[in-house]
């Protein structure tokens, strides 16, 4: 048995085949399948993601060109019709289950980043992925445009996806709070697009903290002024109570409102929170971390294939997005387990042409010394004679 594995095999090693098969069995994804299984589809999609293939034809051509190396990497040559049929028929919920499996694994690892604040930080946001409505008729967004929306919860301490779900683009962002804000004892950060007082009150009842921006049309009365440094960036720190007929019913308890001046952007922000203990400056620092989810969305759109799709059905699009999210977590796991200092973008660049080689992800990052040159037989014989 060979001592080494391929790069793609090393990347996939955290995923247990039994866990993957359990998800396949749950949704009967391999029913009446003889050759090209759901796991084969998954590996082929990862291959397409990492090599930057824009179409199924690209995946087919790339694998044909490397056909001699596919066996050792656990891949099979594919035909376009077989691949497209599998993306249409294999339930995307299988890949959703695998995503939750790898996120649970990543959550149990001690990453390089610890807690930034006393409680775990969770950043909530959504991004819209535009689609052509003529080709993707199911993805209604506006009258003439289509889109799919990725609702995401980012682990703000480790900077990796923690939870996610997909909807057509017309679904409002605030609906994501029902699914993504379910934990207790954590800090939730989101933009004012998620400003829904009944959802905020559910977070309060779950003994969690939220930090968001206040809408300009909110009505309230001031109850108490908190102490602040008049020369600092905190312009005001007050305890308020909502006075609107509907808002005070949805959130009957006091809130804390902080006005913060950001010197870098020359803008003033108004934050609202249910945290009465932390310093106002720390509340502002918590909200600043919300930018990390924007950076993640930018990274995944620039480096992985979630803007051009290999199928047109809802199942095919969702399957491709789930695969991209799984890949982002697998890269984080490899960085953490191997102690790599290179970025995920650099890892992808190194793996593009080395996926099928006998090596590991860490082996790509560290230069190995050249093998020692063996002396020729003539030199050995002359040394033996003492000449």
Tab-separated table of C-alpha atoms in Angstrom:
chain	number	residue	atom	x	y	z
A	1	UNK	CA	0.000	0.000	0.000
A	2	UNK	CA	1.309	3.436	-0.924
A	3	UNK	CA	2.360	5.711	1.922
A	4	UNK	CA	1.028	8.843	0.221
A	5	UNK	CA	-2.361	10.049	-0.834
A	6	UNK	CA	-3.375	12.517	-3.499
A	7	UNK	CA	-3.970	16.177	-2.757
A	8	UNK	CA	-7.722	15.900	-3.306
A	9	UNK	CA	-7.806	12.772	-1.117
A	10	UNK	CA	-6.009	14.619	1.668
A	11	UNK	CA	-8.458	17.515	1.358
A	12	UNK	CA	-11.432	15.133	1.620
A	13	UNK	CA	-10.009	13.084	4.498
A	14	UNK	CA	-11.974	14.897	7.282
A	15	UNK	CA	-15.269	13.715	5.734
A	16	UNK	CA	-16.212	10.258	6.964
A	17	UNK	CA	-17.538	8.019	4.206
A	18	UNK	CA	-20.029	6.522	6.645
A	19	UNK	CA	-21.396	9.991	7.491
A	20	UNK	CA	-21.661	10.838	3.807
A	21	UNK	CA	-23.402	7.557	3.066
A	22	UNK	CA	-25.810	8.148	5.956
A	23	UNK	CA	-26.895	11.405	4.283
A	24	UNK	CA	-27.228	9.593	0.952
A	25	UNK	CA	-29.364	6.867	2.542
A	26	UNK	CA	-31.521	9.425	4.349
A	27	UNK	CA	-32.697	10.916	1.050
A	28	UNK	CA	-32.270	7.729	-1.045
A	29	UNK	CA	-30.028	9.657	-3.415
A	30	UNK	CA	-28.379	6.539	-4.898
A	31	UNK	CA	-31.607	4.695	-5.561
A	32	UNK	CA	-31.424	2.916	-8.944
A	33	UNK	CA	-27.836	4.174	-9.389
A	34	UNK	CA	-25.290	1.669	-10.688
A	35	UNK	CA	-22.041	3.479	-11.472
A	36	UNK	CA	-21.901	7.246	-10.887
A	37	UNK	CA	-22.815	7.552	-7.198
A	38	UNK	CA	-23.567	10.700	-5.214
A	39	UNK	CA	-20.071	10.574	-3.729
A	40	UNK	CA	-18.613	10.400	-7.250
A	41	UNK	CA	-20.685	13.470	-8.135
A	42	UNK	CA	-19.438	15.261	-5.036
A	43	UNK	CA	-15.776	14.623	-5.871
A	44	UNK	CA	-16.266	15.662	-9.494
A	45	UNK	CA	-17.888	18.923	-8.361
A	46	UNK	CA	-15.014	19.587	-5.956
A	47	UNK	CA	-12.638	18.955	-8.861
A	48	UNK	CA	-14.567	21.457	-10.952
A	49	UNK	CA	-14.593	24.023	-8.133
A	50	UNK	CA	-10.867	23.800	-7.451
A	51	UNK	CA	-9.784	23.798	-11.100
A	52	UNK	CA	-12.084	26.700	-11.964
A	53	UNK	CA	-14.192	24.888	-14.574
A	54	UNK	CA	-16.890	27.135	-16.023
A	55	UNK	CA	-19.004	24.370	-17.569
A	56	UNK	CA	-19.620	20.636	-17.485
A	57	UNK	CA	-17.729	20.393	-20.768
A	58	UNK	CA	-14.683	21.874	-19.004
A	59	UNK	CA	-14.899	19.257	-16.237
A	60	UNK	CA	-15.232	16.454	-18.768
A	61	UNK	CA	-12.288	17.697	-20.853
A	62	UNK	CA	-10.038	18.291	-17.826
A	63	UNK	CA	-10.674	14.808	-16.451
A	64	UNK	CA	-10.139	13.227	-19.857
A	65	UNK	CA	-6.775	14.968	-20.139
A	66	UNK	CA	-5.788	13.561	-16.715
A	67	UNK	CA	-7.438	10.165	-17.126
A	68	UNK	CA	-4.268	8.270	-16.098
A	69	UNK	CA	-4.304	9.891	-12.675
A	70	UNK	CA	-8.030	9.677	-11.869
A	71	UNK	CA	-7.991	6.178	-10.359
A	72	UNK	CA	-5.523	6.981	-7.562
A	73	UNK	CA	-7.522	10.084	-6.704
A	74	UNK	CA	-10.760	8.088	-6.435
A	75	UNK	CA	-12.301	9.813	-9.450
A	76	UNK	CA	-14.014	8.387	-12.491
A	77	UNK	CA	-14.130	9.743	-16.047
A	78	UNK	CA	-17.518	11.331	-16.658
A	79	UNK	CA	-19.742	12.134	-19.581
A	80	UNK	CA	-21.607	15.398	-19.714
A	81	UNK	CA	-24.973	13.672	-19.866
A	82	UNK	CA	-24.194	11.541	-16.801
A	83	UNK	CA	-22.964	14.509	-14.783
A	84	UNK	CA	-25.926	16.728	-15.712
A	85	UNK	CA	-28.414	13.963	-14.989
A	86	UNK	CA	-26.844	13.402	-11.561
A	87	UNK	CA	-27.062	17.100	-10.672
A	88	UNK	CA	-30.741	17.103	-11.602
A	89	UNK	CA	-31.624	13.944	-9.662
A	90	UNK	CA	-29.383	13.773	-6.564
A	91	UNK	CA	-31.165	15.575	-3.752
A	92	UNK	CA	-29.341	18.768	-2.762
A	93	UNK	CA	-30.255	18.102	0.864
A	94	UNK	CA	-27.566	15.393	0.910
A	95	UNK	CA	-24.918	18.085	0.434
A	96	UNK	CA	-26.646	20.296	2.981
A	97	UNK	CA	-26.281	17.485	5.533
A	98	UNK	CA	-22.602	17.085	4.620
A	99	UNK	CA	-22.112	20.833	5.109
A	100	UNK	CA	-23.487	20.602	8.647
A	101	UNK	CA	-21.266	17.567	9.279
A	102	UNK	CA	-18.055	19.404	8.357
A	103	UNK	CA	-19.101	22.556	10.240
A	104	UNK	CA	-19.620	20.453	13.378
A	105	UNK	CA	-16.159	18.982	12.865
A	106	UNK	CA	-14.632	22.442	12.395
A	107	UNK	CA	-16.445	23.744	15.468
A	108	UNK	CA	-14.699	21.120	17.610
A	109	UNK	CA	-11.231	22.094	16.399
A	110	UNK	CA	-9.119	24.580	18.297
A	111	UNK	CA	-8.506	27.166	15.600
A	112	UNK	CA	-5.793	29.777	15.665
A	113	UNK	CA	-8.411	32.348	16.564
A	114	UNK	CA	-9.941	32.236	20.029
A	115	UNK	CA	-12.865	34.210	21.362
A	116	UNK	CA	-12.610	37.882	20.528
A	117	UNK	CA	-15.140	38.733	23.215
A	118	UNK	CA	-16.377	36.939	26.327
A	119	UNK	CA	-19.185	35.218	24.397
A	120	UNK	CA	-19.082	33.492	20.983
A	121	UNK	CA	-19.617	35.916	18.102
A	122	UNK	CA	-22.103	35.049	15.321
A	123	UNK	CA	-22.479	37.328	12.291
A	124	UNK	CA	-25.717	37.092	10.300
A	125	UNK	CA	-26.129	38.293	6.736
A	126	UNK	CA	-27.379	37.273	3.282
A	127	UNK	CA	-26.048	37.706	-0.234
A	128	UNK	CA	-27.938	37.666	-3.517
A	129	UNK	CA	-26.573	35.657	-6.455
A	130	UNK	CA	-28.086	36.990	-9.710
A	131	UNK	CA	-29.562	34.525	-12.232
A	132	UNK	CA	-31.105	34.871	-15.669
A	133	UNK	CA	-34.861	34.557	-15.167
A	134	UNK	CA	-35.347	33.034	-18.628
A	135	UNK	CA	-33.043	30.113	-17.789
A	136	UNK	CA	-33.832	29.899	-14.059
A	137	UNK	CA	-37.582	30.461	-14.020
A	138	UNK	CA	-37.955	29.130	-10.477
A	139	UNK	CA	-35.635	31.818	-9.003
A	140	UNK	CA	-38.031	34.780	-9.059
A	141	UNK	CA	-36.477	37.916	-7.574
A	142	UNK	CA	-37.931	40.924	-9.350
A	143	UNK	CA	-40.217	41.325	-12.328
A	144	UNK	CA	-37.489	40.806	-14.910
A	145	UNK	CA	-34.597	39.321	-12.913
A	146	UNK	CA	-33.940	36.114	-11.034
A	147	UNK	CA	-31.691	35.327	-8.086
A	148	UNK	CA	-30.925	32.851	-5.350
A	149	UNK	CA	-30.165	34.069	-1.840
A	150	UNK	CA	-27.583	32.595	0.515
A	151	UNK	CA	-28.475	33.247	4.167
A	152	UNK	CA	-25.376	32.710	6.292
A	153	UNK	CA	-24.253	32.670	9.899
A	154	UNK	CA	-20.510	33.236	10.156
A	155	UNK	CA	-18.469	32.219	13.175
A	156	UNK	CA	-16.922	35.569	14.010
A	157	UNK	CA	-14.167	34.020	16.132
A	158	UNK	CA	-12.910	31.492	13.572
A	159	UNK	CA	-14.165	33.261	10.431
A	160	UNK	CA	-15.810	30.251	8.829
A	161	UNK	CA	-19.433	29.408	7.906
A	162	UNK	CA	-21.351	28.152	10.915
A	163	UNK	CA	-24.865	27.732	9.482
A	164	UNK	CA	-26.609	28.508	6.189
A	165	UNK	CA	-29.714	27.970	4.114
A	166	UNK	CA	-30.757	28.805	0.557
A	167	UNK	CA	-33.901	30.436	-0.806
A	168	UNK	CA	-35.076	32.102	-4.029
A	169	UNK	CA	-34.065	35.758	-4.179
A	170	UNK	CA	-37.511	37.140	-3.318
A	171	UNK	CA	-37.332	35.850	0.289
A	172	UNK	CA	-36.552	38.760	2.646
A	173	UNK	CA	-33.379	38.699	4.733
A	174	UNK	CA	-35.243	39.038	8.016
A	175	UNK	CA	-36.764	35.567	7.540
A	176	UNK	CA	-33.300	34.144	8.132
A	177	UNK	CA	-33.372	35.119	11.800
A	178	UNK	CA	-35.841	32.323	12.547
A	179	UNK	CA	-33.333	29.709	11.340
A	180	UNK	CA	-29.992	31.324	12.120
A	181	UNK	CA	-30.608	32.916	15.550
A	182	UNK	CA	-31.336	29.793	17.589
A	183	UNK	CA	-28.487	29.577	20.115
A	184	UNK	CA	-28.266	30.923	23.629
A	185	UNK	CA	-25.316	32.634	25.271
A	186	UNK	CA	-23.906	34.116	22.049
A	187	UNK	CA	-23.549	37.558	20.453
A	188	UNK	CA	-25.455	38.130	17.206
A	189	UNK	CA	-24.398	40.925	14.883
A	190	UNK	CA	-26.388	41.969	11.814
A	191	UNK	CA	-27.233	45.027	9.753
A	192	UNK	CA	-30.437	47.036	10.140
A	193	UNK	CA	-32.017	45.049	7.296
A	194	UNK	CA	-32.712	42.473	10.032
A	195	UNK	CA	-34.391	45.039	12.269
A	196	UNK	CA	-37.463	43.131	13.412
A	197	UNK	CA	-38.410	43.728	17.036
A	198	UNK	CA	-40.273	40.458	17.551
A	199	UNK	CA	-37.194	38.535	16.306
A	200	UNK	CA	-34.941	40.653	18.524
A	201	UNK	CA	-37.120	39.840	21.503
A	202	UNK	CA	-36.779	36.114	20.785
A	203	UNK	CA	-33.013	36.559	20.989
A	204	UNK	CA	-33.476	38.362	24.312
A	205	UNK	CA	-35.613	35.493	25.656
A	206	UNK	CA	-32.916	33.014	24.567
A	207	UNK	CA	-30.418	34.856	26.811
A	208	UNK	CA	-28.298	35.993	23.875
A	209	UNK	CA	-26.947	39.406	22.928
A	210	UNK	CA	-27.661	41.284	19.703
A	211	UNK	CA	-25.943	44.335	18.228
A	212	UNK	CA	-27.402	46.054	15.184
A	213	UNK	CA	-28.030	49.494	13.734
A	214	UNK	CA	-31.194	51.373	14.545
A	215	UNK	CA	-33.561	52.522	11.831
A	216	UNK	CA	-33.953	56.252	11.517
A	217	UNK	CA	-37.755	56.169	11.880
A	218	UNK	CA	-37.802	54.377	15.242
A	219	UNK	CA	-39.702	56.150	18.037
A	220	UNK	CA	-38.621	55.870	21.660
A	221	UNK	CA	-38.294	57.691	24.956
A	222	UNK	CA	-35.090	58.157	26.895
A	223	UNK	CA	-34.954	56.575	30.347
A	224	UNK	CA	-31.368	57.010	31.493
A	225	UNK	CA	-28.052	58.530	30.353
A	226	UNK	CA	-24.918	56.411	30.852
A	227	UNK	CA	-21.528	57.895	31.644
A	228	UNK	CA	-19.185	58.480	28.726
A	229	UNK	CA	-15.959	60.274	27.832
A	230	UNK	CA	-16.955	63.565	26.215
A	231	UNK	CA	-13.760	63.654	24.121
A	232	UNK	CA	-14.067	60.061	22.901
A	233	UNK	CA	-15.831	58.590	19.852
A	234	UNK	CA	-18.966	57.759	21.885
A	235	UNK	CA	-21.358	60.634	21.260
A	236	UNK	CA	-24.185	59.274	23.435
A	237	UNK	CA	-24.998	56.162	25.463
A	238	UNK	CA	-28.615	55.991	26.691
A	239	UNK	CA	-31.211	53.502	27.888
A	240	UNK	CA	-34.442	53.781	25.909
A	241	UNK	CA	-37.876	52.242	25.666
A	242	UNK	CA	-39.787	51.896	22.426
A	243	UNK	CA	-42.983	53.967	22.151
A	244	UNK	CA	-44.471	52.890	18.823
A	245	UNK	CA	-47.821	51.062	19.249
A	246	UNK	CA	-46.523	47.944	17.497
A	247	UNK	CA	-42.835	48.098	18.403
A	248	UNK	CA	-43.411	48.397	22.158
A	249	UNK	CA	-45.675	45.358	21.945
A	250	UNK	CA	-43.091	43.339	20.030
A	251	UNK	CA	-40.240	44.438	22.305
A	252	UNK	CA	-41.602	45.499	25.711
A	253	UNK	CA	-38.262	45.728	27.555
A	254	UNK	CA	-35.645	48.537	27.633
A	255	UNK	CA	-32.892	48.776	25.050
A	256	UNK	CA	-29.536	50.497	24.879
A	257	UNK	CA	-28.789	53.016	22.116
A	258	UNK	CA	-25.232	54.139	21.347
A	259	UNK	CA	-24.129	56.879	18.940
A	260	UNK	CA	-20.588	56.281	17.720
A	261	UNK	CA	-18.406	58.496	15.551
A	262	UNK	CA	-15.999	56.659	13.272
A	263	UNK	CA	-13.042	58.889	12.488
A	264	UNK	CA	-11.818	56.694	9.611
A	265	UNK	CA	-15.041	57.011	7.609
A	266	UNK	CA	-16.128	60.368	9.094
A	267	UNK	CA	-19.576	58.909	9.816
A	268	UNK	CA	-21.783	58.598	12.871
A	269	UNK	CA	-23.537	55.305	13.581
A	270	UNK	CA	-26.401	54.485	15.926
A	271	UNK	CA	-26.277	51.025	17.466
A	272	UNK	CA	-29.017	49.293	19.394
A	273	UNK	CA	-28.381	46.377	21.743
A	274	UNK	CA	-29.748	44.487	24.728
A	275	UNK	CA	-26.293	44.420	26.342
A	276	UNK	CA	-26.183	46.761	29.340
A	277	UNK	CA	-22.889	45.476	30.787
A	278	UNK	CA	-20.202	45.959	28.145
A	279	UNK	CA	-18.408	49.202	27.529
A	280	UNK	CA	-19.869	51.274	24.695
A	281	UNK	CA	-16.551	51.166	22.838
A	282	UNK	CA	-16.630	47.356	22.944
A	283	UNK	CA	-20.163	47.374	21.536
A	284	UNK	CA	-18.862	49.436	18.613
A	285	UNK	CA	-15.959	47.002	18.149
A	286	UNK	CA	-18.440	44.111	18.069
A	287	UNK	CA	-20.416	45.742	15.287
A	288	UNK	CA	-17.240	46.424	13.300
A	289	UNK	CA	-16.745	42.661	13.036
A	290	UNK	CA	-19.865	42.482	10.856
A	291	UNK	CA	-17.640	43.424	7.929
A	292	UNK	CA	-16.080	39.942	8.086
A	293	UNK	CA	-19.179	38.361	6.554
A	294	UNK	CA	-18.993	40.816	3.650
A	295	UNK	CA	-15.386	39.782	3.087
A	296	UNK	CA	-16.397	36.117	3.130
A	297	UNK	CA	-19.099	36.684	0.511
A	298	UNK	CA	-16.591	38.561	-1.635
A	299	UNK	CA	-14.022	35.775	-1.271
A	300	UNK	CA	-16.343	32.894	-2.107
A	301	UNK	CA	-17.730	34.685	-5.163
A	302	UNK	CA	-14.265	35.495	-6.471
A	303	UNK	CA	-12.586	32.146	-5.777
A	304	UNK	CA	-15.306	29.485	-6.089
A	305	UNK	CA	-17.947	28.718	-8.707
A	306	UNK	CA	-21.216	30.133	-7.333
A	307	UNK	CA	-21.943	32.726	-10.026
A	308	UNK	CA	-21.806	30.452	-13.092
A	309	UNK	CA	-23.667	27.178	-12.736
A	310	UNK	CA	-23.396	23.709	-14.266
A	311	UNK	CA	-27.174	23.158	-14.288
A	312	UNK	CA	-30.343	25.232	-14.494
A	313	UNK	CA	-32.696	23.474	-12.063
A	314	UNK	CA	-33.098	24.560	-8.444
A	315	UNK	CA	-31.604	21.264	-7.285
A	316	UNK	CA	-28.508	21.688	-9.472
A	317	UNK	CA	-27.895	25.290	-8.362
A	318	UNK	CA	-28.353	24.495	-4.674
A	319	UNK	CA	-26.078	21.447	-4.980
A	320	UNK	CA	-23.291	23.555	-6.473
A	321	UNK	CA	-23.572	26.236	-3.784
A	322	UNK	CA	-23.566	23.663	-0.968
A	323	UNK	CA	-20.445	22.085	-2.490
A	324	UNK	CA	-18.707	25.476	-2.546
A	325	UNK	CA	-19.575	26.040	1.129
A	326	UNK	CA	-18.294	22.563	2.039
A	327	UNK	CA	-15.047	23.314	0.210
A	328	UNK	CA	-14.573	26.584	2.110
A	329	UNK	CA	-14.868	24.706	5.423
A	330	UNK	CA	-12.546	21.893	4.259
A	331	UNK	CA	-9.895	24.478	3.385
A	332	UNK	CA	-10.236	25.999	6.863
A	333	UNK	CA	-9.919	22.557	8.465
A	334	UNK	CA	-6.729	21.804	6.533
A	335	UNK	CA	-5.276	25.196	7.461
A	336	UNK	CA	-6.035	24.533	11.115
A	337	UNK	CA	-4.958	20.882	11.327
A	338	UNK	CA	-1.711	21.447	9.409
A	339	UNK	CA	-0.948	24.838	10.952
A	340	UNK	CA	-0.685	26.514	7.542
A	341	UNK	CA	-0.016	30.227	7.334
A	342	UNK	CA	-1.016	30.543	3.663
A	343	UNK	CA	-4.444	31.926	2.775
A	344	UNK	CA	-7.312	29.900	1.345
A	345	UNK	CA	-6.851	31.734	-1.959
A	346	UNK	CA	-3.214	30.641	-2.103
A	347	UNK	CA	-4.214	27.049	-1.318
A	348	UNK	CA	-6.655	27.010	-4.226
A	349	UNK	CA	-4.011	28.402	-6.578
A	350	UNK	CA	-1.553	25.696	-5.528
A	351	UNK	CA	-4.128	22.910	-5.854
A	352	UNK	CA	-5.389	23.883	-9.310
A	353	UNK	CA	-2.769	21.863	-11.156
A	354	UNK	CA	-1.744	19.436	-8.396
A	355	UNK	CA	-5.067	17.931	-7.270
A	356	UNK	CA	-4.298	14.485	-8.680
A	357	UNK	CA	-0.634	14.309	-7.635
A	358	UNK	CA	0.619	12.145	-4.785
A	359	UNK	CA	1.043	14.746	-2.100
A	360	UNK	CA	-0.803	16.423	0.750
A	361	UNK	CA	-2.170	19.945	1.073
A	362	UNK	CA	0.557	20.740	3.608
A	363	UNK	CA	3.149	19.243	1.259
A	364	UNK	CA	2.266	21.850	-1.346
A	365	UNK	CA	3.042	24.640	1.099
A	366	UNK	CA	6.468	23.538	2.286
A	367	UNK	CA	9.378	23.258	-0.112
A	368	UNK	CA	11.113	19.890	0.224
A	369	UNK	CA	14.878	19.630	-0.260
A	370	UNK	CA	16.023	17.854	-3.445
A	371	UNK	CA	16.977	14.180	-3.028
A	372	UNK	CA	20.646	13.474	-2.396
A	373	UNK	CA	22.439	12.454	-5.536
A	374	UNK	CA	23.735	8.895	-5.354
A	375	UNK	CA	27.465	8.513	-6.194
A	376	UNK	CA	28.236	6.613	-9.356
A	377	UNK	CA	29.568	3.061	-9.177
A	378	UNK	CA	32.901	4.205	-10.695
A	379	UNK	CA	33.458	6.770	-7.917
A	380	UNK	CA	32.631	4.204	-5.234
A	381	UNK	CA	35.128	1.713	-6.743
A	382	UNK	CA	37.908	4.342	-6.954
A	383	UNK	CA	37.287	5.338	-3.314
A	384	UNK	CA	37.544	1.669	-2.310
A	385	UNK	CA	40.930	1.380	-4.023
A	386	UNK	CA	42.088	4.486	-2.204
A	387	UNK	CA	42.887	6.424	-5.352
